[in-house]
Coordinates of N, CA and C in Angstrom, one line a residue:
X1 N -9.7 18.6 5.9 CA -8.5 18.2 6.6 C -8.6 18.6 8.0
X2 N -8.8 17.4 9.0 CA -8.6 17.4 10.3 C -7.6 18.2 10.6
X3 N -8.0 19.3 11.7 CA -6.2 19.9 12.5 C -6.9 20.2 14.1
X4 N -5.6 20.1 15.2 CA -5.8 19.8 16.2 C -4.9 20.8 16.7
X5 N -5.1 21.7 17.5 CA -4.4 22.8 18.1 C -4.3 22.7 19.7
X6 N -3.3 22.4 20.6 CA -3.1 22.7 21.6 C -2.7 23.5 22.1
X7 N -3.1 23.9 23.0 CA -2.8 24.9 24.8 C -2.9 25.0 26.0
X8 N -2.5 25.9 26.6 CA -2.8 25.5 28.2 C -1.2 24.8 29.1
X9 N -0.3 25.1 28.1 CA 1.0 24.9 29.0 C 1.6 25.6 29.3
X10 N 2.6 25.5 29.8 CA 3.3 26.4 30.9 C 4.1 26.2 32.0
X11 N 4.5 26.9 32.6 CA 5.7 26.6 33.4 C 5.0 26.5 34.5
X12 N 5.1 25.2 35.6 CA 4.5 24.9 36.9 C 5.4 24.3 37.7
X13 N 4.9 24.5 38.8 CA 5.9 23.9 40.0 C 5.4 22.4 40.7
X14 N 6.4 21.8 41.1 CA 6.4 20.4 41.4 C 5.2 20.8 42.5
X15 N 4.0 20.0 42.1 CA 3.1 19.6 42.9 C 1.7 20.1 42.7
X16 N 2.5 20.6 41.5 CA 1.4 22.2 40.9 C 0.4 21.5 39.7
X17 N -0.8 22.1 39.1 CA -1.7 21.2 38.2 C -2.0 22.9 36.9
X18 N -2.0 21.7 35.7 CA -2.2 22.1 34.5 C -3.5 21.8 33.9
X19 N -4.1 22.6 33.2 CA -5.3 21.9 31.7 C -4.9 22.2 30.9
X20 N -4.7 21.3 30.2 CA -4.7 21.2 28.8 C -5.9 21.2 27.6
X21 N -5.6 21.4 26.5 CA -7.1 21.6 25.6 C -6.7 21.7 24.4
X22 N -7.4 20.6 23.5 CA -6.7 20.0 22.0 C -7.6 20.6 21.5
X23 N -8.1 21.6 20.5 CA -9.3 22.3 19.8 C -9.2 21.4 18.3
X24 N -10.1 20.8 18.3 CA -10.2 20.2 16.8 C -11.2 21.1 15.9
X25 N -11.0 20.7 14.6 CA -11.4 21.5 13.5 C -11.2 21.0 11.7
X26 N -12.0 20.6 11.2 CA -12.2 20.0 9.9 C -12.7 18.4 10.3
X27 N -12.5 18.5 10.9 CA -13.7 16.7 11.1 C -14.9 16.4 11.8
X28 N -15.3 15.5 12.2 CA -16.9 15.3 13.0 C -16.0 14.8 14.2
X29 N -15.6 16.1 15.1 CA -14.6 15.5 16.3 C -15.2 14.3 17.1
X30 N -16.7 14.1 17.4 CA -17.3 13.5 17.8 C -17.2 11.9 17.1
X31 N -16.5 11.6 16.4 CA -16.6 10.1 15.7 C -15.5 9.7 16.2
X32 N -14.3 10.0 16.6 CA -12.9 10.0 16.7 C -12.6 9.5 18.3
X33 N -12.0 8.4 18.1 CA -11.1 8.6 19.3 C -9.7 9.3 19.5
X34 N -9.5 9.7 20.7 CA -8.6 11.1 20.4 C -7.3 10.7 21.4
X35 N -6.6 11.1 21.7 CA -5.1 10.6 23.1 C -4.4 11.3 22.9
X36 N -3.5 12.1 24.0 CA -2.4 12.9 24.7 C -0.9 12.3 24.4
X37 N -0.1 12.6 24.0 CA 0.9 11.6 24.1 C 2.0 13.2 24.8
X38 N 3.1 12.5 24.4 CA 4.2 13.5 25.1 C 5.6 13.1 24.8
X39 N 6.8 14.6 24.4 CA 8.1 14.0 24.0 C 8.7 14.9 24.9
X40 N 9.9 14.3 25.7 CA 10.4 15.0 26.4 C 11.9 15.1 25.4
X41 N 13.1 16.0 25.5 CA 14.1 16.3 25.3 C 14.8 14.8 25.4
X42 N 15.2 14.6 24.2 CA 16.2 12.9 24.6 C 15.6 11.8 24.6
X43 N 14.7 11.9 24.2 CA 13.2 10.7 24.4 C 12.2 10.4 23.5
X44 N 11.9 9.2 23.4 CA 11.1 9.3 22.2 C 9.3 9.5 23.0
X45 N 8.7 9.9 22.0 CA 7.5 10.6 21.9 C 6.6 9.2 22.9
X46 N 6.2 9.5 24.0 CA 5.2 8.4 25.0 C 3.7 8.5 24.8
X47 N 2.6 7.6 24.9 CA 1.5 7.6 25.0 C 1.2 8.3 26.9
X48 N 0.3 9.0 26.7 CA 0.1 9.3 28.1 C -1.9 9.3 28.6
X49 N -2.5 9.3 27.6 CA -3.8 8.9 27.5 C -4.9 8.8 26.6
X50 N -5.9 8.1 26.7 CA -6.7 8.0 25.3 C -7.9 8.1 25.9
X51 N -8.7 8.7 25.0 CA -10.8 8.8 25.4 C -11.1 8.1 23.9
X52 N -12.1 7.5 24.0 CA -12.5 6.6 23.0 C -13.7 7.4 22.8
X53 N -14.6 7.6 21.6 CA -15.9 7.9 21.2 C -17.1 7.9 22.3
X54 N -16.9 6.7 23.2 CA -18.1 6.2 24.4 C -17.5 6.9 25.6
X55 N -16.1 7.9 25.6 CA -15.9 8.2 26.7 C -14.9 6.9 27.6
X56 N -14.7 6.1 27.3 CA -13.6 5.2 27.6 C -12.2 5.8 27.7
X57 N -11.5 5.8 29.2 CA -10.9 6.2 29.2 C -9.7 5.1 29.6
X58 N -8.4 5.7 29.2 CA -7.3 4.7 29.8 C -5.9 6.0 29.6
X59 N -5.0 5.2 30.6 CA -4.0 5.9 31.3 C -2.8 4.9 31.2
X60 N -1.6 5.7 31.1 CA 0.1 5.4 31.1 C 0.0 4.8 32.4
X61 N 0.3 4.1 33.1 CA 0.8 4.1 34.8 C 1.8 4.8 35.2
X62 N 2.5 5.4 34.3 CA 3.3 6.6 35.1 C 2.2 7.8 35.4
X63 N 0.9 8.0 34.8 CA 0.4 9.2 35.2 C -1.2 9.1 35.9
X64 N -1.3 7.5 36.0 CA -2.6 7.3 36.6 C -2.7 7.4 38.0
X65 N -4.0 8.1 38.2 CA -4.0 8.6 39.2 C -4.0 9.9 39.7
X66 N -3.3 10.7 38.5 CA -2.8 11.9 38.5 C -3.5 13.1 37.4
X67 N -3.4 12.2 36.2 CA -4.2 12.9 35.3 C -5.6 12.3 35.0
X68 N -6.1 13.6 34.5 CA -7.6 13.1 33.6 C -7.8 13.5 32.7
X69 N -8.0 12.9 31.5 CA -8.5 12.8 30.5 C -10.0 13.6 30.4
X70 N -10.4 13.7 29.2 CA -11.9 14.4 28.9 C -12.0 14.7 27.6
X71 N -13.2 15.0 27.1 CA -13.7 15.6 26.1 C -14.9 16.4 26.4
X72 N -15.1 17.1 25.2 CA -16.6 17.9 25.3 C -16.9 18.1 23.7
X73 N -17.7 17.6 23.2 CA -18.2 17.2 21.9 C -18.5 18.4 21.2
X74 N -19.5 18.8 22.0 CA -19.9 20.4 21.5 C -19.3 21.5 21.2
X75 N -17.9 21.4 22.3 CA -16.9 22.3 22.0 C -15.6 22.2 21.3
X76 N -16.1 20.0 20.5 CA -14.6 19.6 19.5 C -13.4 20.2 20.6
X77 N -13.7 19.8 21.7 CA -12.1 20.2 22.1 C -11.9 18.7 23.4
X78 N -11.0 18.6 23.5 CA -10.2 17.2 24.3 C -9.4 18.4 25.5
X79 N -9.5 17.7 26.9 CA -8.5 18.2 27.6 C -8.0 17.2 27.9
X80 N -6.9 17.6 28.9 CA -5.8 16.3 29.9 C -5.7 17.7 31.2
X81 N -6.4 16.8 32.4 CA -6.3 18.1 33.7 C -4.8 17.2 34.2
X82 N -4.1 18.1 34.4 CA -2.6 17.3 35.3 C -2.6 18.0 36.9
X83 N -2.8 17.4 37.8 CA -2.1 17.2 39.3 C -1.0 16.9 39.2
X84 N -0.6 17.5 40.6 CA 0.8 16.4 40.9 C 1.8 16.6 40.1
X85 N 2.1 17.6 39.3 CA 2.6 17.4 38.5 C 4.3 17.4 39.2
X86 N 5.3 16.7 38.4 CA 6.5 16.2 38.8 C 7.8 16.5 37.6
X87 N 8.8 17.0 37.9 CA 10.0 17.4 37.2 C 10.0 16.7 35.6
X88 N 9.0 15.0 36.1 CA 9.8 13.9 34.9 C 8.5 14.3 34.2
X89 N 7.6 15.2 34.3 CA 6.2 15.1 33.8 C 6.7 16.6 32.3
X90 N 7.7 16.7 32.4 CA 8.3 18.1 31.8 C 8.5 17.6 30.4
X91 N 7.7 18.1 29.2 CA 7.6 17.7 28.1 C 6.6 18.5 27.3
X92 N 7.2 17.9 25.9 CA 6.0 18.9 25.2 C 4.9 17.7 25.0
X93 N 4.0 18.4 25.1 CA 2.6 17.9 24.9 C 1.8 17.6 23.8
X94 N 1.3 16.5 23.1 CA 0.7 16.2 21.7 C -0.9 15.8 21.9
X95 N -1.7 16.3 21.1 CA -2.7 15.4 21.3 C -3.1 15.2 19.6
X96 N -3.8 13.7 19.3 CA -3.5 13.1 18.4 C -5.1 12.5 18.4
X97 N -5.4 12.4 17.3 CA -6.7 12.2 16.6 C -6.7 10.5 15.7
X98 N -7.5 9.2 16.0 CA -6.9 8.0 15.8 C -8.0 7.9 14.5
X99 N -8.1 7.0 13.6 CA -8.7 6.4 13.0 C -8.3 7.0 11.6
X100 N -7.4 7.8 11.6 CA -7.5 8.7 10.0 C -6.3 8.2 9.5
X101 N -6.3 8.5 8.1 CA -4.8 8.6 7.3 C -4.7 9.4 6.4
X102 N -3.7 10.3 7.0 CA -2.6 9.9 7.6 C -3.0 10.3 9.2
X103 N -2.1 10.1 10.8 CA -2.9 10.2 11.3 C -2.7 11.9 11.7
X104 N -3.7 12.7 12.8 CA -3.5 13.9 12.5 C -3.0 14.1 14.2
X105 N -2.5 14.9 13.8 CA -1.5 15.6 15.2 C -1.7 17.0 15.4
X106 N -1.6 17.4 16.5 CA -1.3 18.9 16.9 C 0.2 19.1 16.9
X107 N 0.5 20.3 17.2 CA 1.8 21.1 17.2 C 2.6 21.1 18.4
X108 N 1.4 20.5 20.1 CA 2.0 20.4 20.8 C 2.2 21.7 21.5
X109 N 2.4 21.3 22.9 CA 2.3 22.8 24.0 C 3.3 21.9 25.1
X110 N 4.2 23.6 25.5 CA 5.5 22.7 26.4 C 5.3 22.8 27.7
X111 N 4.7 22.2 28.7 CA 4.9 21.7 29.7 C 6.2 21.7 30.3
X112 N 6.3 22.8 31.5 CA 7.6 22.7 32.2 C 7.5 22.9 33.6
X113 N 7.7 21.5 34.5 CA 7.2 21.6 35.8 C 9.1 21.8 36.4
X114 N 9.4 22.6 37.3 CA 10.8 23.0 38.0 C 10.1 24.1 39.1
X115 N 10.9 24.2 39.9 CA 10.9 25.0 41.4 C 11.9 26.2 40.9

């Protein structure tokens, strides 16, 4: 059984940058395409990025440009580096593992950008 553990949040200030890091564990993290998503308070849960197996990467347009995406195979772990970060960027943080069923999720790390 796939499980995906995030970290690396925390409280930051508007303009301020975050890494993130999804540690995977029970699968061949390396087969998987993997993506960031995010739920803010009052909101339903948003896509915010995906890395495909070849390293294919794709981006929300609310955060392109800003964020980057990554992996590192050998260390089964996925990051999301955040710049820039902005008040509306304030959410908890998911990263999500595609191709399985059911599909497998982390627990999420809270993200809180304010001055």
């Amino acid at each position: 059984q796939a499980q995906l553990v995030e970290s690396g949040g925390g409280l930051v200030q508007p303009g301020g940058s975050l890494r993130l890091s999804c540690a995977a564990s029970g699968s061949i993290f390396s087969r998987y395409n993997m993506g960031w998503y995010r739920q803010a308070p009052g909101k339903q849960r948003e896509w915010v990025a995906s890395i495909t197996t070849s390293d294919t990467t794709k981006y929300a347009d609310i955060v392109k440009g800003r964020f980057t995406i990554s992996r590192d195979n050998a260390k089964n772990t996925m990051y999301l580096q955040m710049t820039n970060l902005k008040p509306e960027d304030t959410a908890v943080y998911y990263c999500r593992q595609y191709g399985t069923v059911p599909d497998v999720w982390g627990q999420g790390t809270q993200v809180t950008v304010s001055s």
